[in-house]
Amino acid sequence: MSIMNKSISVIILTLLTMLFIQACSDDDNEEIYPPLITDLVCAEISNSGQISRIILDGGETYMVSQNIMSSKRDTTLRCRCIYTLEQDDITIYSIEHIFSAKPQEHDSSVIDPVRFICAWKSANYLNLSIDIMTSGSETHTFGFRADSITTENDIKKGYFSLLHKQPENDFMSYFDTKYISMPLHDYTDCDSIIFTLNTFNGIKVLKYANN
């Protein structure tokens, strides 16, 4: 290799080393932001309609300093929330009210099919993510039905169903994801929860321990 080629190689290597050091230095100086969290929460609404407090399903409570208004007053709503936590401070980036209602007995509402995505139990809620077929022009209605409570060998089981009504004029154009949440506060004495929903692939049964 000629002296000139060696010199060019050394210059290139030196420049690459400087760029690498600069990149590492820039990374060290970057501000680290807390991760975004997406979860179902309870939002307390004040008399003025402002969201005053967020309650996580684990029991943690955070006061909201942002001026976020709701159309409801003096109530607590189940919501899907995107937020960050930094020590005792919560910053909300998105929050939307989702369907949540106590199960009703002897409800004969129509059970139109949905597409099941996932379900999980958190604290005193059974949460579901489902898809509905819609054109976006009509509002679908939901409900939870308490089918029965059974006790066998000292094991108490609660049976529930998802109710879903698709409007007749709503054509099946595309899937729209919905989050819904069934309160279980009145069923804490049940050892297990059995939940049934009608899907496009048939009846699906979910079973959860209710510890």
Coordinates of C-alpha atoms in Angstrom, one line a residue:
M1 CA 0.0 0.0 0.0
S2 CA 1.3 3.4 -0.9
I3 CA 2.0 6.2 1.6
M4 CA -0.9 8.2 0.2
N5 CA -3.4 5.3 0.5
K6 CA -2.2 4.7 4.1
S7 CA -2.8 8.4 4.9
I8 CA -6.3 8.3 3.4
S9 CA -7.1 5.2 5.4
V10 CA -5.9 6.8 8.6
I11 CA -8.0 10.0 7.9
I12 CA -11.1 7.9 7.2
L13 CA -10.6 5.8 10.4
T14 CA -10.1 9.0 12.4
L15 CA -13.3 10.6 11.0
L16 CA -15.3 7.4 11.8
T17 CA -14.0 7.3 15.3
M18 CA -14.9 11.0 15.9
L19 CA -18.4 10.4 14.5
F20 CA -18.9 7.4 16.8
I21 CA -17.7 9.3 19.8
Q22 CA -20.0 12.2 19.0
A23 CA -23.0 9.9 18.5
C24 CA -22.3 8.3 21.9
S25 CA -21.9 11.8 23.5
D26 CA -25.3 12.9 21.9
D27 CA -27.0 9.8 23.3
D28 CA -25.7 10.5 26.8
N29 CA -27.1 14.1 26.6
E30 CA -30.5 13.0 25.4
E31 CA -33.4 13.5 27.8
I32 CA -35.0 10.2 28.8
Y33 CA -38.8 10.3 28.7
P34 CA -41.1 7.9 30.7
P35 CA -42.7 5.2 28.6
L36 CA -46.3 5.6 27.3
I37 CA -48.8 3.3 29.1
T38 CA -52.1 2.2 27.7
D39 CA -54.6 0.8 30.2
L40 CA -58.2 0.7 31.3
V41 CA -58.7 3.0 34.3
C42 CA -61.4 4.7 36.4
A43 CA -61.6 8.5 36.0
E44 CA -63.3 10.6 38.6
I45 CA -65.2 13.5 37.2
S46 CA -65.8 16.6 39.4
N47 CA -69.0 18.7 39.6
S48 CA -67.6 21.0 36.9
G49 CA -67.0 18.1 34.5
Q50 CA -63.2 18.1 34.9
I51 CA -61.3 14.9 35.3
S52 CA -59.9 15.2 38.8
R53 CA -58.4 11.8 39.5
I54 CA -57.3 8.6 37.8
I55 CA -57.6 5.3 39.7
L56 CA -55.6 2.4 38.4
D57 CA -56.9 -1.2 38.8
G58 CA -54.1 -1.9 41.2
G59 CA -55.4 0.8 43.6
E60 CA -52.9 3.5 42.8
T61 CA -54.5 7.0 42.6
Y62 CA -53.2 10.0 40.8
M63 CA -54.5 13.6 40.9
V64 CA -54.9 15.2 37.4
S65 CA -53.5 18.7 37.0
Q66 CA -54.3 19.0 33.3
N67 CA -57.6 20.7 32.3
I68 CA -59.4 17.8 30.7
M69 CA -63.2 18.1 30.5
S70 CA -65.9 15.5 30.3
S71 CA -69.5 15.8 29.2
K72 CA -70.5 14.0 32.5
R73 CA -70.6 15.5 35.9
D74 CA -69.9 14.2 39.4
T75 CA -69.4 10.6 38.5
T76 CA -66.7 7.9 37.9
L77 CA -66.2 6.6 34.3
R78 CA -64.4 3.6 33.0
C79 CA -61.9 4.8 30.4
R80 CA -59.2 3.7 28.1
C81 CA -56.2 5.9 28.9
I82 CA -52.8 6.6 27.4
Y83 CA -50.5 8.2 29.9
T84 CA -47.1 8.5 31.5
L85 CA -46.1 8.3 35.1
E86 CA -43.2 10.1 36.6
Q87 CA -43.0 9.7 40.4
D88 CA -46.4 10.8 41.7
D89 CA -47.3 12.8 38.5
I90 CA -49.6 11.5 35.7
T91 CA -49.6 13.0 32.3
I92 CA -52.6 12.1 30.1
Y93 CA -52.2 12.0 26.3
S94 CA -55.5 10.4 25.4
I95 CA -58.6 9.3 27.3
E96 CA -61.9 7.9 26.1
H97 CA -65.0 6.6 27.8
I98 CA -65.7 2.9 27.2
F99 CA -68.8 0.8 27.9
S100 CA -69.0 -0.5 31.5
A101 CA -72.2 -1.5 33.3
K102 CA -73.2 -3.9 36.0
P103 CA -74.6 -7.3 34.7
Q104 CA -78.4 -7.5 34.6
E105 CA -80.5 -10.6 35.4
H106 CA -83.2 -11.9 33.0
D107 CA -82.0 -9.7 30.1
S108 CA -83.3 -11.1 26.8
S109 CA -81.5 -8.6 24.6
V110 CA -80.2 -9.8 21.2
I111 CA -76.7 -11.3 21.1
D112 CA -75.2 -10.4 17.7
P113 CA -71.7 -11.8 17.0
V114 CA -68.5 -10.0 17.5
R115 CA -64.8 -10.8 16.8
F116 CA -62.9 -11.7 19.9
I117 CA -59.5 -10.2 20.3
C118 CA -58.5 -10.6 23.9
A119 CA -59.7 -10.5 27.5
W120 CA -58.1 -10.0 30.9
K121 CA -59.2 -9.7 34.5
S122 CA -57.9 -6.8 36.6
A123 CA -59.0 -6.1 40.1
N124 CA -62.8 -6.1 40.1
Y125 CA -63.2 -5.9 36.3
L126 CA -63.4 -8.3 33.4
N127 CA -62.0 -6.4 30.4
L128 CA -62.5 -7.3 26.7
S129 CA -61.2 -6.1 23.4
I130 CA -63.6 -7.0 20.6
D131 CA -64.2 -6.1 17.0
I132 CA -67.7 -5.2 15.7
M133 CA -68.7 -5.2 12.0
T134 CA -70.0 -1.7 11.1
S135 CA -70.4 0.9 8.5
G136 CA -69.8 3.6 11.1
S137 CA -73.3 5.1 10.6
E138 CA -75.1 3.6 13.5
T139 CA -74.3 3.0 17.2
H140 CA -74.1 -0.6 18.6
T141 CA -75.4 -1.3 22.0
F142 CA -73.8 -3.5 24.6
G143 CA -74.7 -5.1 27.9
F144 CA -73.7 -7.8 30.4
R145 CA -76.1 -10.5 31.6
A146 CA -75.8 -12.3 34.9
D147 CA -77.0 -15.8 33.8
S148 CA -76.6 -17.8 37.1
I149 CA -74.7 -18.4 40.3
T150 CA -73.9 -22.0 41.2
T151 CA -72.3 -23.6 44.2
E152 CA -70.9 -27.1 44.1
N153 CA -68.5 -28.7 46.6
D154 CA -68.2 -25.3 48.3
I155 CA -67.0 -23.7 45.0
K156 CA -69.1 -20.7 43.8
K157 CA -69.2 -19.9 40.1
G158 CA -70.7 -16.9 38.4
Y159 CA -71.9 -17.2 34.8
F160 CA -72.2 -14.2 32.6
S161 CA -72.8 -13.3 28.9
L162 CA -72.0 -10.5 26.6
L163 CA -75.0 -8.8 25.0
H164 CA -74.6 -7.0 21.7
K165 CA -77.1 -5.4 19.4
Q166 CA -76.2 -4.4 15.8
P167 CA -78.6 -1.9 14.3
E168 CA -80.6 -3.3 11.3
N169 CA -79.5 -0.4 9.1
D170 CA -75.8 -0.8 9.9
F171 CA -74.1 -2.7 7.1
M172 CA -71.0 -4.9 7.8
S173 CA -68.4 -2.8 6.1
Y174 CA -65.3 -3.0 8.3
F175 CA -64.1 -4.1 11.8
D176 CA -64.1 -1.5 14.5
T177 CA -62.3 -2.3 17.8
K178 CA -64.1 -1.7 21.1
Y179 CA -63.0 -2.0 24.7
I180 CA -65.6 -2.9 27.2
S181 CA -65.4 -3.7 30.9
M182 CA -67.7 -5.6 33.2
P183 CA -67.6 -4.6 36.9
L184 CA -67.3 -7.6 39.4
H185 CA -67.7 -5.7 42.6
D186 CA -71.0 -7.5 43.4
Y187 CA -69.4 -10.9 42.8
T188 CA -66.3 -10.9 45.0
D189 CA -67.7 -14.0 46.8
C190 CA -67.5 -16.1 43.6
D191 CA -64.5 -18.3 43.3
S192 CA -64.5 -18.2 39.5
I193 CA -66.0 -16.2 36.6
I194 CA -67.3 -17.9 33.5
F195 CA -68.0 -15.5 30.6
T196 CA -69.7 -16.4 27.3
L197 CA -69.8 -14.4 24.1
N198 CA -71.1 -15.0 20.6
T199 CA -68.4 -14.7 18.0
F200 CA -68.3 -15.0 14.2
N201 CA -66.6 -18.3 14.8
G202 CA -69.1 -19.6 17.3
I203 CA -69.6 -19.5 21.0
K204 CA -66.5 -18.7 23.1
V205 CA -66.3 -19.4 26.8
L206 CA -63.8 -17.6 29.1
K207 CA -62.9 -18.8 32.6
Y208 CA -61.1 -16.8 35.3
A209 CA -60.2 -17.4 38.9
N210 CA -61.8 -14.7 41.0
N211 CA -59.3 -14.4 43.8

